[in-house]
Amino acid sequence: MPSTIRRQLLALAAAPLLATAGLAHAQGHADYPNRPVKIIVAYPAGQSTDIATRYFATKLTQAMGQSFFVENRPGASGNIGTAVAARATPDGYTLIMGASGTHAMNPALFDNTGFDADKDFDAIVLTALIPFAISTGPNSPVNSLTELIALARKQPGQVNAAIPSVTGQLVFEMLKQRDVPLFAVKFKGSADSMTAVLGGHVQVLIDTVAATRTQLGKIKPLAVTTAAPMGSMPGVKTASEQGLANFNIAAWNALMTPKGVPADIQARLAAEMRKILDLPETQKALADLGFERAPVRTNAELNAWLAEERRNYAHVIKTAQMKPE
């Protein structure tokens, strides 16, 4: 049999198999997800990012007809769980709730995180902004950020500020860059730092709104680091309103996939998440955590914004010579 005819017959025989394989591949994406989907949280259970992610997992389960569940992989300031996610098969069945700590700060803090925050992940949607509050204890004579700034400049390095996290230290360093010379007292977490401030052992607390709101009525918030006042912190002015123009700082969470997940799966996840984020109950759930709704961005806009966040954080970290805890 001539070789030309043989090749034609082989091609005809293979065509149905190729078509079937292509159809199966397309159907595999069309019915995504067809098994449970894991969302890695690189922090301990019970932390605000974990609570929010469990909420989103429940809503995604309801919307997509398959179980979405959270797996906590804490350690090394979030690097352990993030590295696990980076190495996962890019099929859409392992996601990660990325955070400003893991994907913007750690690359500048650590010589080796075990992952590349830019090259190993695709951002799907920004789920929330996590603003900060600057507060004092209930017996402090300071009643506004303006008064605190004046006191710190009058007594440079003598006004103590409790710093419960690396992100809190970032805010502290940015205050120093604005000529607010506080003295940092580092703690291992929000609970210990809050106790010290409520007990009058430390004068100022720099922590997330999420952590600060747990003690409203005891702690005295002076300012929030948002562009506009927050409904969840009634009566508290922004830092920008009190002498620190454009002092808008927030941590953030973003749902991400390992690099290489098919575009149609990413698009499906993004569409479902945007529907969930639009729900009034979601907005209330985020507000109850002390989170702010994040602005809607296209995929290109989001990745450009994340790159800018990494540059900004790296600048502050390098200038202040910050080190990992």
Tab-separated table of C-alpha atoms in Angstrom:
chain	number	residue	atom	x	y	z
A	1	MET	CA	0.000	0.000	0.000
A	2	PRO	CA	1.453	3.384	-1.001
A	3	SER	CA	2.651	5.444	1.953
A	4	THR	CA	0.398	8.382	1.013
A	5	ILE	CA	-2.762	6.235	1.168
A	6	ARG	CA	-1.563	4.634	4.437
A	7	ARG	CA	-1.173	8.076	6.060
A	8	GLN	CA	-4.637	9.099	4.879
A	9	LEU	CA	-6.237	5.953	6.318
A	10	LEU	CA	-4.423	6.404	9.640
A	11	ALA	CA	-5.562	10.018	9.808
A	12	LEU	CA	-9.171	8.989	9.165
A	13	ALA	CA	-8.957	6.309	11.849
A	14	ALA	CA	-7.469	8.726	14.380
A	15	ALA	CA	-9.943	11.538	13.731
A	16	PRO	CA	-12.804	10.098	15.859
A	17	LEU	CA	-10.397	9.450	18.724
A	18	LEU	CA	-9.042	12.989	18.566
A	19	ALA	CA	-12.545	14.422	18.391
A	20	THR	CA	-13.614	12.333	21.389
A	21	ALA	CA	-10.558	13.446	23.370
A	22	GLY	CA	-11.203	17.069	22.472
A	23	LEU	CA	-14.851	16.749	23.449
A	24	ALA	CA	-13.941	15.142	26.766
A	25	HIS	CA	-11.466	17.922	27.447
A	26	ALA	CA	-14.047	20.582	26.656
A	27	GLN	CA	-16.678	18.792	28.747
A	28	GLY	CA	-14.194	18.514	31.597
A	29	HIS	CA	-13.999	22.293	31.703
A	30	ALA	CA	-17.694	22.821	31.041
A	31	ASP	CA	-18.741	20.752	34.053
A	32	TYR	CA	-16.096	22.270	36.346
A	33	PRO	CA	-16.055	21.538	39.200
A	34	ASN	CA	-16.863	17.819	39.120
A	35	ARG	CA	-15.137	17.003	42.411
A	36	PRO	CA	-14.366	18.901	45.663
A	37	VAL	CA	-12.219	22.019	45.457
A	38	LYS	CA	-9.652	22.892	48.131
A	39	ILE	CA	-8.928	26.487	49.153
A	40	ILE	CA	-5.651	26.787	51.048
A	41	VAL	CA	-5.449	29.380	53.816
A	42	ALA	CA	-1.839	29.906	54.863
A	43	TYR	CA	-2.866	31.061	58.353
A	44	PRO	CA	-4.384	29.369	61.428
A	45	ALA	CA	-8.080	28.563	61.710
A	46	GLY	CA	-10.160	31.267	63.374
A	47	GLN	CA	-8.145	34.177	62.005
A	48	SER	CA	-10.203	36.738	60.066
A	49	THR	CA	-8.888	35.655	56.650
A	50	ASP	CA	-9.812	32.071	57.512
A	51	ILE	CA	-13.328	33.077	58.621
A	52	ALA	CA	-13.923	35.054	55.422
A	53	THR	CA	-12.582	32.220	53.252
A	54	ARG	CA	-14.913	29.710	54.920
A	55	TYR	CA	-17.803	32.035	54.145
A	56	PHE	CA	-16.777	32.190	50.476
A	57	ALA	CA	-16.293	28.407	50.379
A	58	THR	CA	-19.868	27.903	51.589
A	59	LYS	CA	-21.231	30.314	48.990
A	60	LEU	CA	-19.195	28.735	46.174
A	61	THR	CA	-20.461	25.301	47.214
A	62	GLN	CA	-24.041	26.556	46.955
A	63	ALA	CA	-23.416	28.294	43.629
A	64	MET	CA	-21.363	25.633	41.850
A	65	GLY	CA	-22.861	22.390	43.134
A	66	GLN	CA	-19.623	20.880	44.421
A	67	SER	CA	-17.938	21.109	47.796
A	68	PHE	CA	-15.427	23.920	48.296
A	69	PHE	CA	-13.504	23.441	51.544
A	70	VAL	CA	-10.745	25.228	53.438
A	71	GLU	CA	-7.428	23.610	54.316
A	72	ASN	CA	-5.303	25.561	56.802
A	73	ARG	CA	-1.556	25.298	56.144
A	74	PRO	CA	0.002	27.873	58.529
A	75	GLY	CA	3.664	28.453	59.259
A	76	ALA	CA	6.621	30.684	58.365
A	77	SER	CA	4.426	33.799	58.124
A	78	GLY	CA	2.257	32.115	55.508
A	79	ASN	CA	5.102	30.885	53.321
A	80	ILE	CA	4.486	27.181	53.956
A	81	GLY	CA	0.894	27.069	52.743
A	82	THR	CA	1.593	29.441	49.873
A	83	ALA	CA	4.472	27.278	48.645
A	84	VAL	CA	2.185	24.222	48.773
A	85	ALA	CA	-0.370	26.063	46.613
A	86	ALA	CA	2.323	27.158	44.159
A	87	ARG	CA	3.296	23.517	43.554
A	88	ALA	CA	-0.281	22.247	43.173
A	89	THR	CA	-1.538	20.857	39.875
A	90	PRO	CA	-3.015	23.796	37.917
A	91	ASP	CA	-6.389	22.167	37.269
A	92	GLY	CA	-8.656	24.444	39.319
A	93	TYR	CA	-9.070	22.018	42.212
A	94	THR	CA	-6.541	23.736	44.470
A	95	LEU	CA	-6.989	27.454	45.121
A	96	ILE	CA	-5.447	29.774	47.686
A	97	MET	CA	-6.711	32.820	49.510
A	98	GLY	CA	-3.715	35.030	48.857
A	99	ALA	CA	-2.949	37.870	51.228
A	100	SER	CA	-0.913	41.050	51.271
A	101	GLY	CA	1.371	39.363	53.785
A	102	THR	CA	2.168	36.351	51.638
A	103	HIS	CA	2.038	37.944	48.194
A	104	ALA	CA	3.286	41.501	48.772
A	105	MET	CA	5.298	41.673	52.003
A	106	ASN	CA	7.010	38.292	52.313
A	107	PRO	CA	8.844	38.523	48.974
A	108	ALA	CA	10.639	41.599	50.351
A	109	LEU	CA	11.089	40.225	53.881
A	110	PHE	CA	12.457	36.753	53.152
A	111	ASP	CA	15.456	35.744	51.082
A	112	ASN	CA	13.594	32.585	50.031
A	113	THR	CA	9.855	32.209	50.464
A	114	GLY	CA	9.655	28.938	48.543
A	115	PHE	CA	7.518	30.503	45.802
A	116	ASP	CA	7.437	33.407	43.364
A	117	ALA	CA	4.483	35.639	44.214
A	118	ASP	CA	4.339	37.003	40.679
A	119	LYS	CA	5.173	34.021	38.482
A	120	ASP	CA	3.564	31.145	40.427
A	121	PHE	CA	0.000	32.481	40.742
A	122	ASP	CA	-2.896	33.981	38.828
A	123	ALA	CA	-5.178	36.351	40.744
A	124	ILE	CA	-8.893	35.648	40.248
A	125	VAL	CA	-10.603	38.355	42.285
A	126	LEU	CA	-9.776	40.740	45.122
A	127	THR	CA	-12.164	39.686	47.881
A	128	ALA	CA	-11.618	42.310	50.593
A	129	LEU	CA	-9.534	45.167	51.897
A	130	ILE	CA	-8.459	44.944	55.542
A	131	PRO	CA	-7.873	48.453	56.900
A	132	PHE	CA	-6.070	49.434	60.084
A	133	ALA	CA	-7.053	51.411	63.134
A	134	ILE	CA	-4.817	53.533	65.341
A	135	SER	CA	-6.099	53.475	68.914
A	136	THR	CA	-5.292	54.306	72.539
A	137	GLY	CA	-6.383	52.889	75.852
A	138	PRO	CA	-9.573	54.107	77.569
A	139	ASN	CA	-7.715	56.298	80.071
A	140	SER	CA	-5.432	58.020	77.585
A	141	PRO	CA	-5.688	61.817	77.475
A	142	VAL	CA	-5.232	61.627	73.681
A	143	ASN	CA	-8.576	61.810	71.875
A	144	SER	CA	-7.663	62.169	68.202
A	145	LEU	CA	-4.923	61.294	65.769
A	146	THR	CA	-4.118	65.000	65.481
A	147	GLU	CA	-3.390	65.069	69.216
A	148	LEU	CA	-1.324	61.884	68.976
A	149	ILE	CA	0.762	63.318	66.135
A	150	ALA	CA	1.418	66.480	68.151
A	151	LEU	CA	2.414	64.447	71.225
A	152	ALA	CA	4.725	62.152	69.261
A	153	ARG	CA	6.479	65.114	67.648
A	154	LYS	CA	6.830	66.830	71.017
A	155	GLN	CA	8.225	63.669	72.637
A	156	PRO	CA	9.932	61.793	69.767
A	157	GLY	CA	10.492	58.110	70.478
A	158	GLN	CA	8.769	58.267	73.868
A	159	VAL	CA	5.199	57.377	72.881
A	160	ASN	CA	4.978	53.590	72.771
A	161	ALA	CA	2.972	51.750	70.115
A	162	ALA	CA	1.979	48.083	70.346
A	163	ILE	CA	2.751	46.250	67.087
A	164	PRO	CA	1.062	42.813	66.898
A	165	SER	CA	2.058	41.850	63.342
A	166	VAL	CA	4.385	42.556	60.454
A	167	THR	CA	1.564	44.383	58.680
A	168	GLY	CA	1.079	46.517	61.787
A	169	GLN	CA	4.781	47.298	61.667
A	170	LEU	CA	4.386	48.399	58.066
A	171	VAL	CA	1.812	51.003	59.165
A	172	PHE	CA	4.140	52.030	62.007
A	173	GLU	CA	7.007	52.564	59.558
A	174	MET	CA	4.786	54.585	57.247
A	175	LEU	CA	3.813	56.798	60.200
A	176	LYS	CA	7.510	57.342	60.904
A	177	GLN	CA	7.995	58.384	57.297
A	178	ARG	CA	5.285	61.009	57.899
A	179	ASP	CA	7.210	62.369	60.921
A	180	VAL	CA	5.154	60.585	63.573
A	181	PRO	CA	8.076	59.240	65.668
A	182	LEU	CA	6.494	56.522	67.824
A	183	PHE	CA	8.455	53.768	69.597
A	184	ALA	CA	7.557	50.204	68.583
A	185	VAL	CA	6.788	47.526	71.175
A	186	LYS	CA	6.325	44.215	69.370
A	187	PHE	CA	3.886	41.517	70.441
A	188	LYS	CA	3.147	38.033	69.137
A	189	GLY	CA	-0.466	38.750	68.280
A	190	SER	CA	-3.524	40.955	68.639
A	191	ALA	CA	-4.667	39.514	71.971
A	192	ASP	CA	-1.419	40.288	73.812
A	193	SER	CA	-1.058	43.746	72.312
A	194	MET	CA	-4.686	44.625	73.095
A	195	THR	CA	-4.236	43.502	76.716
A	196	ALA	CA	-1.153	45.698	77.074
A	197	VAL	CA	-2.929	48.778	75.738
A	198	LEU	CA	-6.123	48.231	77.749
A	199	GLY	CA	-3.974	47.765	80.849
A	200	GLY	CA	-2.171	51.046	80.256
A	201	HIS	CA	1.234	49.422	79.750
A	202	VAL	CA	1.508	50.680	76.163
A	203	GLN	CA	-0.020	53.923	74.926
A	204	VAL	CA	-0.987	53.211	71.311
A	205	LEU	CA	-2.219	50.208	69.340
A	206	ILE	CA	-1.762	49.761	65.582
A	207	ASP	CA	-3.862	46.815	64.436
A	208	THR	CA	-6.490	45.864	61.895
A	209	VAL	CA	-10.019	47.186	62.210
A	210	ALA	CA	-11.066	43.528	62.406
A	211	ALA	CA	-9.070	43.053	65.624
A	212	THR	CA	-9.854	46.495	67.053
A	213	ARG	CA	-13.615	46.117	66.692
A	214	THR	CA	-13.633	43.224	69.172
A	215	GLN	CA	-12.915	45.724	71.976
A	216	LEU	CA	-14.992	48.723	70.934
A	217	GLY	CA	-16.286	50.375	74.077
A	218	LYS	CA	-13.015	49.634	75.847
A	219	ILE	CA	-10.360	50.641	73.328
A	220	LYS	CA	-10.461	54.213	71.987
A	221	PRO	CA	-10.000	54.326	68.186
A	222	LEU	CA	-8.392	57.550	66.974
A	223	ALA	CA	-8.340	56.933	63.218
A	224	VAL	CA	-8.855	54.420	60.431
A	225	THR	CA	-6.546	54.120	57.442
A	226	THR	CA	-9.282	54.146	54.793
A	227	ALA	CA	-10.051	56.803	52.196
A	228	ALA	CA	-13.489	57.382	53.756
A	229	PRO	CA	-14.942	56.744	57.235
A	230	MET	CA	-16.130	53.187	57.889
A	231	GLY	CA	-19.683	52.333	58.853
A	232	SER	CA	-18.347	49.615	61.150
A	233	MET	CA	-16.306	52.218	63.095
A	234	PRO	CA	-18.925	54.930	63.734
A	235	GLY	CA	-17.590	58.364	64.607
A	236	VAL	CA	-13.971	57.500	63.833
A	237	LYS	CA	-12.308	59.845	61.340
A	238	THR	CA	-9.763	58.780	58.760
A	239	ALA	CA	-6.056	59.483	59.121
A	240	SER	CA	-6.293	61.617	55.984
A	241	GLU	CA	-8.839	63.863	57.704
A	242	GLN	CA	-6.480	64.396	60.639
A	243	GLY	CA	-3.281	65.673	59.104
A	244	LEU	CA	-1.906	62.705	57.153
A	245	ALA	CA	-3.028	63.353	53.592
A	246	ASN	CA	-3.609	60.245	51.435
A	247	PHE	CA	-2.677	57.912	54.295
A	248	ASN	CA	-4.751	55.063	52.838
A	249	ILE	CA	-3.367	51.673	53.828
A	250	ALA	CA	-5.069	48.317	53.889
A	251	ALA	CA	-4.064	44.702	53.905
A	252	TRP	CA	-6.025	42.554	51.458
A	253	ASN	CA	-7.155	39.094	50.443
A	254	ALA	CA	-7.397	37.797	46.884
A	255	LEU	CA	-8.574	34.430	45.630
A	256	MET	CA	-5.806	32.946	43.465
A	257	THR	CA	-4.943	29.828	41.504
A	258	PRO	CA	-1.592	28.242	40.755
A	259	LYS	CA	-0.250	29.581	37.471
A	260	GLY	CA	-1.608	27.760	34.454
A	261	VAL	CA	-5.205	26.971	35.408
A	262	PRO	CA	-7.262	27.037	32.181
A	263	ALA	CA	-8.724	30.448	31.372
A	264	ASP	CA	-12.323	29.225	31.238
A	265	ILE	CA	-12.075	27.816	34.768
A	266	GLN	CA	-10.581	31.069	36.020
A	267	ALA	CA	-13.374	33.006	34.309
A	268	ARG	CA	-16.035	30.784	35.910
A	269	LEU	CA	-14.544	31.262	39.371
A	270	ALA	CA	-14.275	35.022	38.868
A	271	ALA	CA	-17.875	35.294	37.678
A	272	GLU	CA	-19.250	33.310	40.622
A	273	MET	CA	-17.132	35.223	43.130
A	274	ARG	CA	-18.303	38.575	41.772
A	275	LYS	CA	-21.922	37.459	42.183
A	276	ILE	CA	-21.178	36.418	45.764
A	277	LEU	CA	-19.400	39.706	46.514
A	278	ASP	CA	-22.445	41.618	45.224
A	279	LEU	CA	-24.780	39.973	47.736
A	280	PRO	CA	-25.945	42.300	50.562
A	281	GLU	CA	-25.349	39.462	53.047
A	282	THR	CA	-21.734	39.194	51.850
A	283	GLN	CA	-21.197	42.918	52.286
A	284	LYS	CA	-22.596	42.651	55.821
A	285	ALA	CA	-20.450	39.607	56.611
A	286	LEU	CA	-17.326	41.448	55.479
A	287	ALA	CA	-18.280	44.580	57.428
A	288	ASP	CA	-18.880	42.473	60.537
A	289	LEU	CA	-15.289	41.251	60.220
A	290	GLY	CA	-14.000	44.804	59.893
A	291	PHE	CA	-13.249	44.297	56.191
A	292	GLU	CA	-14.058	46.647	53.337
A	293	ARG	CA	-15.440	45.632	49.992
A	294	ALA	CA	-12.680	45.708	47.396
A	295	PRO	CA	-13.119	47.630	44.134
A	296	VAL	CA	-13.988	45.552	41.087
A	297	ARG	CA	-11.039	45.176	38.712
A	298	THR	CA	-10.491	43.314	35.478
A	299	ASN	CA	-7.896	40.555	35.539
A	300	ALA	CA	-5.308	42.834	33.906
A	301	GLU	CA	-6.104	45.703	36.292
A	302	LEU	CA	-5.891	43.396	39.299
A	303	ASN	CA	-2.520	41.956	38.361
A	304	ALA	CA	-1.139	45.446	37.657
A	305	TRP	CA	-2.425	46.617	41.050
A	306	LEU	CA	-0.863	43.631	42.824
A	307	ALA	CA	2.485	44.345	41.165
A	308	GLU	CA	2.275	47.941	42.365
A	309	GLU	CA	1.436	46.759	45.889
A	310	ARG	CA	4.549	44.553	45.889
A	311	ARG	CA	6.704	47.482	44.784
A	312	ASN	CA	5.244	49.824	47.415
A	313	TYR	CA	5.598	47.316	50.237
A	314	ALA	CA	9.137	46.440	49.184
A	315	HIS	CA	10.119	50.115	49.239
A	316	VAL	CA	8.879	50.604	52.820
A	317	ILE	CA	10.379	47.302	54.005
A	318	LYS	CA	13.803	47.975	52.496
A	319	THR	CA	13.877	51.608	53.633
A	320	ALA	CA	12.974	50.640	57.209
A	321	GLN	CA	15.241	47.553	57.084
A	322	MET	CA	12.378	45.439	58.373
A	323	LYS	CA	13.134	41.813	59.175
A	324	PRO	CA	10.820	38.778	59.352
A	325	GLU	CA	9.611	37.840	62.810
